[in-house]
Amino acid sequence: MSEGEKAELESLVGEIQTFGDGHRLIARGDVCNCSTMLVEGFMLRTLESEDRRYGVSFHVPGDFVDLHCFALKRLDHNIDCVGPTTIAQVPHSAIAEIMKNRPHLARLFWFSTMLDAAMHREWIMKLEQLTAPKRIAHIFAEIWRRLEMVELGFADGFETPLRQADLADMCGATSIHTNRALADLRNKGIADFQRGEVRIPDRERLERYGGFTPDHLYGDGALSFRLDD
């Protein structure tokens, strides 16, 4: 994205808002007339079934959280804030102008929605393949990589407002099972999650344990995103 395109994207923003932890920005079935860019904080996409919440993906700063509601108008899931969150809302009328007049930006928007789908597919597969400690290792590895893409990761890990209960929702595990899984990761020296900080002494070991490769993020590796393809 060129500097001019970045400026143009920023000019689309209609309103900037800040919300507290746990705020539900969009509930399943709400009519959406704008899409959300996450400026600060974390967000979870969630589904609810039989009085249980399930986290089906997460978002970090820089993400277009719900760009696909430009086409769908209503989402089949919820968007929940995790920790203090600042968002920028982009009216769908402005996105429609981009789609009509700026094909390069339109392709990048489309890429964003396709990347969401790629991450969903990876999560579905890993949920079937992995035990709870390895699922959490996979989540930590992905968060770390995605935060690094927006220059928010550290050399030995990252900070996150996610709590143990959120990880349980993301792994489809009970709180007790998740607590044991986190203890297992800590005892093995793979990852230590305490008070919003994740410290990882060896990235290669974490990714190997969690069966994680970054290809599906289309940043590095065989699927690296190139506009000249």
Tab-separated table of C-alpha atoms in Angstrom:
chain	number	residue	atom	x	y	z
A	1	MET	CA	0.000	0.000	0.000
A	2	SER	CA	1.452	3.371	-1.030
A	3	GLU	CA	1.596	6.357	1.316
A	4	GLY	CA	-1.111	7.982	-0.776
A	5	GLU	CA	-3.346	4.937	-0.402
A	6	LYS	CA	-2.740	4.887	3.347
A	7	ALA	CA	-3.788	8.528	3.537
A	8	GLU	CA	-6.837	7.796	1.411
A	9	LEU	CA	-7.813	4.900	3.670
A	10	GLU	CA	-7.490	7.122	6.741
A	11	SER	CA	-9.676	9.734	5.047
A	12	LEU	CA	-12.506	7.191	4.823
A	13	VAL	CA	-12.895	7.047	8.601
A	14	GLY	CA	-16.182	8.496	9.730
A	15	GLU	CA	-15.949	8.073	13.515
A	16	ILE	CA	-13.402	6.936	16.095
A	17	GLN	CA	-14.717	5.343	19.288
A	18	THR	CA	-13.271	3.767	22.416
A	19	PHE	CA	-14.937	0.920	24.330
A	20	GLY	CA	-14.255	-0.966	27.513
A	21	ASP	CA	-13.485	-4.613	28.059
A	22	GLY	CA	-16.327	-6.960	27.163
A	23	HIS	CA	-18.271	-4.486	25.032
A	24	ARG	CA	-20.140	-6.220	22.213
A	25	LEU	CA	-19.599	-4.027	19.181
A	26	ILE	CA	-21.787	-6.087	16.859
A	27	ALA	CA	-24.274	-8.795	17.793
A	28	ARG	CA	-25.225	-11.588	15.439
A	29	GLY	CA	-27.926	-10.334	13.071
A	30	ASP	CA	-27.315	-6.599	13.580
A	31	VAL	CA	-27.623	-4.537	10.402
A	32	CYS	CA	-24.209	-3.013	9.559
A	33	ASN	CA	-23.810	0.215	7.603
A	34	CYS	CA	-20.097	0.603	8.275
A	35	SER	CA	-17.047	-1.611	8.750
A	36	THR	CA	-14.567	-1.483	11.607
A	37	MET	CA	-10.822	-0.958	11.660
A	38	LEU	CA	-9.186	-1.936	14.937
A	39	VAL	CA	-6.834	0.858	16.063
A	40	GLU	CA	-5.878	-0.313	19.564
A	41	GLY	CA	-6.692	-3.411	21.593
A	42	PHE	CA	-7.935	-6.890	20.724
A	43	MET	CA	-11.261	-8.194	19.463
A	44	LEU	CA	-12.780	-11.653	19.286
A	45	ARG	CA	-15.281	-13.025	16.822
A	46	THR	CA	-17.592	-15.213	18.851
A	47	LEU	CA	-20.516	-17.576	18.486
A	48	GLU	CA	-22.862	-18.668	21.247
A	49	SER	CA	-24.505	-22.040	21.695
A	50	GLU	CA	-26.230	-23.567	24.720
A	51	ASP	CA	-25.171	-20.680	26.994
A	52	ARG	CA	-21.509	-21.079	25.984
A	53	ARG	CA	-19.370	-18.595	24.077
A	54	TYR	CA	-16.891	-19.808	21.467
A	55	GLY	CA	-14.061	-17.672	20.117
A	56	VAL	CA	-13.694	-18.428	16.410
A	57	SER	CA	-10.972	-15.859	15.608
A	58	PHE	CA	-9.223	-12.830	17.054
A	59	HIS	CA	-8.149	-9.453	15.729
A	60	VAL	CA	-5.121	-7.277	16.421
A	61	PRO	CA	-4.537	-3.565	15.700
A	62	GLY	CA	-4.553	-2.788	11.993
A	63	ASP	CA	-7.181	-5.406	11.135
A	64	PHE	CA	-10.392	-4.656	9.264
A	65	VAL	CA	-12.562	-6.599	11.684
A	66	ASP	CA	-15.781	-6.918	9.696
A	67	LEU	CA	-15.074	-5.858	6.137
A	68	HIS	CA	-17.192	-8.754	4.882
A	69	CYS	CA	-20.329	-7.114	6.317
A	70	PHE	CA	-19.993	-4.618	3.460
A	71	ALA	CA	-21.379	-7.423	1.282
A	72	LEU	CA	-23.384	-9.379	3.858
A	73	LYS	CA	-24.897	-6.458	5.850
A	74	ARG	CA	-25.569	-8.851	8.750
A	75	LEU	CA	-22.964	-11.050	10.434
A	76	ASP	CA	-23.531	-14.617	11.570
A	77	HIS	CA	-21.366	-14.008	14.655
A	78	ASN	CA	-20.599	-11.402	17.336
A	79	ILE	CA	-17.686	-8.959	17.602
A	80	ASP	CA	-16.515	-8.568	21.221
A	81	CYS	CA	-13.899	-6.220	22.673
A	82	VAL	CA	-11.118	-7.717	24.790
A	83	GLY	CA	-9.616	-5.073	27.034
A	84	PRO	CA	-9.879	-1.344	26.239
A	85	THR	CA	-10.436	-0.992	22.500
A	86	THR	CA	-10.289	1.891	20.035
A	87	ILE	CA	-11.901	1.516	16.627
A	88	ALA	CA	-12.332	3.546	13.463
A	89	GLN	CA	-15.561	3.093	11.550
A	90	VAL	CA	-15.638	3.330	7.761
A	91	PRO	CA	-19.063	3.918	6.131
A	92	HIS	CA	-20.050	1.373	3.522
A	93	SER	CA	-20.809	4.214	1.130
A	94	ALA	CA	-17.096	5.139	1.218
A	95	ILE	CA	-16.062	1.520	0.647
A	96	ALA	CA	-18.438	1.360	-2.331
A	97	GLU	CA	-16.602	4.309	-3.903
A	98	ILE	CA	-13.267	2.518	-3.405
A	99	MET	CA	-14.640	-0.624	-5.019
A	100	LYS	CA	-15.837	1.405	-7.997
A	101	ASN	CA	-12.902	3.748	-8.539
A	102	ARG	CA	-9.761	2.334	-6.898
A	103	PRO	CA	-9.140	-1.245	-8.120
A	104	HIS	CA	-5.835	-1.655	-6.300
A	105	LEU	CA	-7.325	-0.741	-2.913
A	106	ALA	CA	-10.373	-2.842	-3.762
A	107	ARG	CA	-8.123	-5.858	-4.301
A	108	LEU	CA	-6.439	-5.236	-0.936
A	109	PHE	CA	-9.854	-5.123	0.742
A	110	TRP	CA	-10.746	-8.391	-0.947
A	111	PHE	CA	-7.419	-9.843	0.158
A	112	SER	CA	-8.282	-8.924	3.762
A	113	THR	CA	-11.507	-10.948	3.664
A	114	MET	CA	-9.780	-13.902	1.991
A	115	LEU	CA	-7.050	-13.836	4.660
A	116	ASP	CA	-9.744	-14.102	7.334
A	117	ALA	CA	-11.044	-17.214	5.584
A	118	ALA	CA	-7.543	-18.732	5.398
A	119	MET	CA	-7.075	-18.264	9.142
A	120	HIS	CA	-10.479	-19.824	9.837
A	121	ARG	CA	-9.546	-22.911	7.814
A	122	GLU	CA	-6.272	-23.273	9.706
A	123	TRP	CA	-8.066	-23.005	13.048
A	124	ILE	CA	-10.638	-25.632	12.067
A	125	MET	CA	-7.903	-28.074	11.121
A	126	LYS	CA	-5.819	-27.426	14.240
A	127	LEU	CA	-8.843	-27.753	16.518
A	128	GLU	CA	-9.318	-31.265	15.138
A	129	GLN	CA	-5.627	-32.188	15.224
A	130	LEU	CA	-4.248	-30.817	18.473
A	131	THR	CA	-4.576	-31.308	22.210
A	132	ALA	CA	-5.436	-28.248	24.325
A	133	PRO	CA	-1.800	-27.323	25.182
A	134	LYS	CA	-0.857	-27.524	21.514
A	135	ARG	CA	-3.909	-25.502	20.456
A	136	ILE	CA	-2.867	-22.738	22.850
A	137	ALA	CA	0.710	-22.933	21.556
A	138	HIS	CA	-0.652	-22.521	18.024
A	139	ILE	CA	-2.736	-19.499	19.086
A	140	PHE	CA	0.264	-17.899	20.811
A	141	ALA	CA	2.422	-18.474	17.728
A	142	GLU	CA	-0.166	-16.875	15.438
A	143	ILE	CA	-0.762	-13.880	17.705
A	144	TRP	CA	2.978	-13.286	17.949
A	145	ARG	CA	3.428	-13.367	14.176
A	146	ARG	CA	0.457	-11.083	13.535
A	147	LEU	CA	1.572	-8.556	16.136
A	148	GLU	CA	5.031	-8.536	14.603
A	149	MET	CA	3.451	-7.678	11.242
A	150	VAL	CA	2.211	-4.411	12.797
A	151	GLU	CA	5.385	-3.889	14.878
A	152	LEU	CA	3.730	-4.696	18.215
A	153	GLY	CA	5.529	-7.944	19.067
A	154	PHE	CA	8.660	-8.318	21.178
A	155	ALA	CA	11.773	-10.420	20.698
A	156	ASP	CA	10.611	-12.850	23.403
A	157	GLY	CA	6.825	-12.683	23.127
A	158	PHE	CA	3.985	-10.168	23.322
A	159	GLU	CA	1.400	-8.463	25.506
A	160	THR	CA	-2.287	-9.270	25.198
A	161	PRO	CA	-5.517	-8.471	27.065
A	162	LEU	CA	-6.690	-12.055	26.450
A	163	ARG	CA	-7.480	-13.928	29.652
A	164	GLN	CA	-7.533	-17.598	30.501
A	165	ALA	CA	-11.310	-17.629	29.965
A	166	ASP	CA	-10.856	-16.191	26.458
A	167	LEU	CA	-8.302	-18.870	25.616
A	168	ALA	CA	-10.757	-21.494	26.853
A	169	ASP	CA	-13.408	-20.064	24.501
A	170	MET	CA	-10.921	-20.080	21.624
A	171	CYS	CA	-9.882	-23.687	22.231
A	172	GLY	CA	-13.305	-25.129	22.998
A	173	ALA	CA	-11.987	-26.251	26.388
A	174	THR	CA	-13.153	-25.798	29.966
A	175	SER	CA	-11.460	-23.256	32.243
A	176	ILE	CA	-9.960	-26.077	34.309
A	177	HIS	CA	-8.607	-27.837	31.229
A	178	THR	CA	-7.189	-24.552	29.931
A	179	ASN	CA	-5.508	-23.838	33.270
A	180	ARG	CA	-3.821	-27.249	33.138
A	181	ALA	CA	-2.793	-26.691	29.523
A	182	LEU	CA	-1.162	-23.355	30.383
A	183	ALA	CA	0.644	-24.984	33.306
A	184	ASP	CA	1.866	-27.705	30.955
A	185	LEU	CA	3.280	-25.105	28.546
A	186	ARG	CA	4.968	-23.293	31.425
A	187	ASN	CA	6.436	-26.471	32.941
A	188	LYS	CA	7.790	-27.554	29.568
A	189	GLY	CA	9.449	-24.150	29.125
A	190	ILE	CA	7.494	-23.485	25.919
A	191	ALA	CA	5.439	-20.427	26.926
A	192	ASP	CA	4.630	-18.546	30.112
A	193	PHE	CA	1.331	-16.641	30.214
A	194	GLN	CA	0.878	-14.361	33.212
A	195	ARG	CA	-0.902	-11.042	33.790
A	196	GLY	CA	-1.336	-10.238	30.121
A	197	GLU	CA	2.196	-11.113	29.088
A	198	VAL	CA	3.272	-14.120	27.037
A	199	ARG	CA	6.981	-14.898	27.230
A	200	ILE	CA	8.446	-17.435	24.834
A	201	PRO	CA	12.110	-18.480	25.132
A	202	ASP	CA	12.299	-20.345	21.813
A	203	ARG	CA	10.051	-19.470	18.855
A	204	GLU	CA	11.045	-22.527	16.823
A	205	ARG	CA	10.168	-24.855	19.683
A	206	LEU	CA	6.811	-23.126	20.263
A	207	GLU	CA	5.858	-23.333	16.590
A	208	ARG	CA	6.988	-26.934	16.278
A	209	TYR	CA	5.016	-27.930	19.389
A	210	GLY	CA	1.876	-26.123	18.168
A	211	GLY	CA	2.177	-27.383	14.589
A	212	PHE	CA	2.346	-23.775	13.410
A	213	THR	CA	3.665	-22.524	10.093
A	214	PRO	CA	3.058	-18.899	9.016
A	215	ASP	CA	2.168	-19.655	5.379
A	216	HIS	CA	-1.575	-19.163	5.899
A	217	LEU	CA	-0.905	-15.562	6.995
A	218	TYR	CA	0.459	-14.796	3.511
A	219	GLY	CA	3.358	-12.799	4.971
A	220	ASP	CA	6.425	-15.003	4.675
A	221	GLY	CA	6.893	-18.389	3.067
A	222	ALA	CA	5.503	-20.140	0.017
A	223	LEU	CA	2.210	-18.197	0.055
A	224	SER	CA	3.782	-14.750	0.434
A	225	PHE	CA	1.395	-12.101	-0.944
A	226	ARG	CA	2.745	-10.338	-4.053
A	227	LEU	CA	0.657	-7.979	-6.168
A	228	ASP	CA	2.620	-8.913	-9.296
A	229	ASP	CA	1.495	-12.573	-9.186
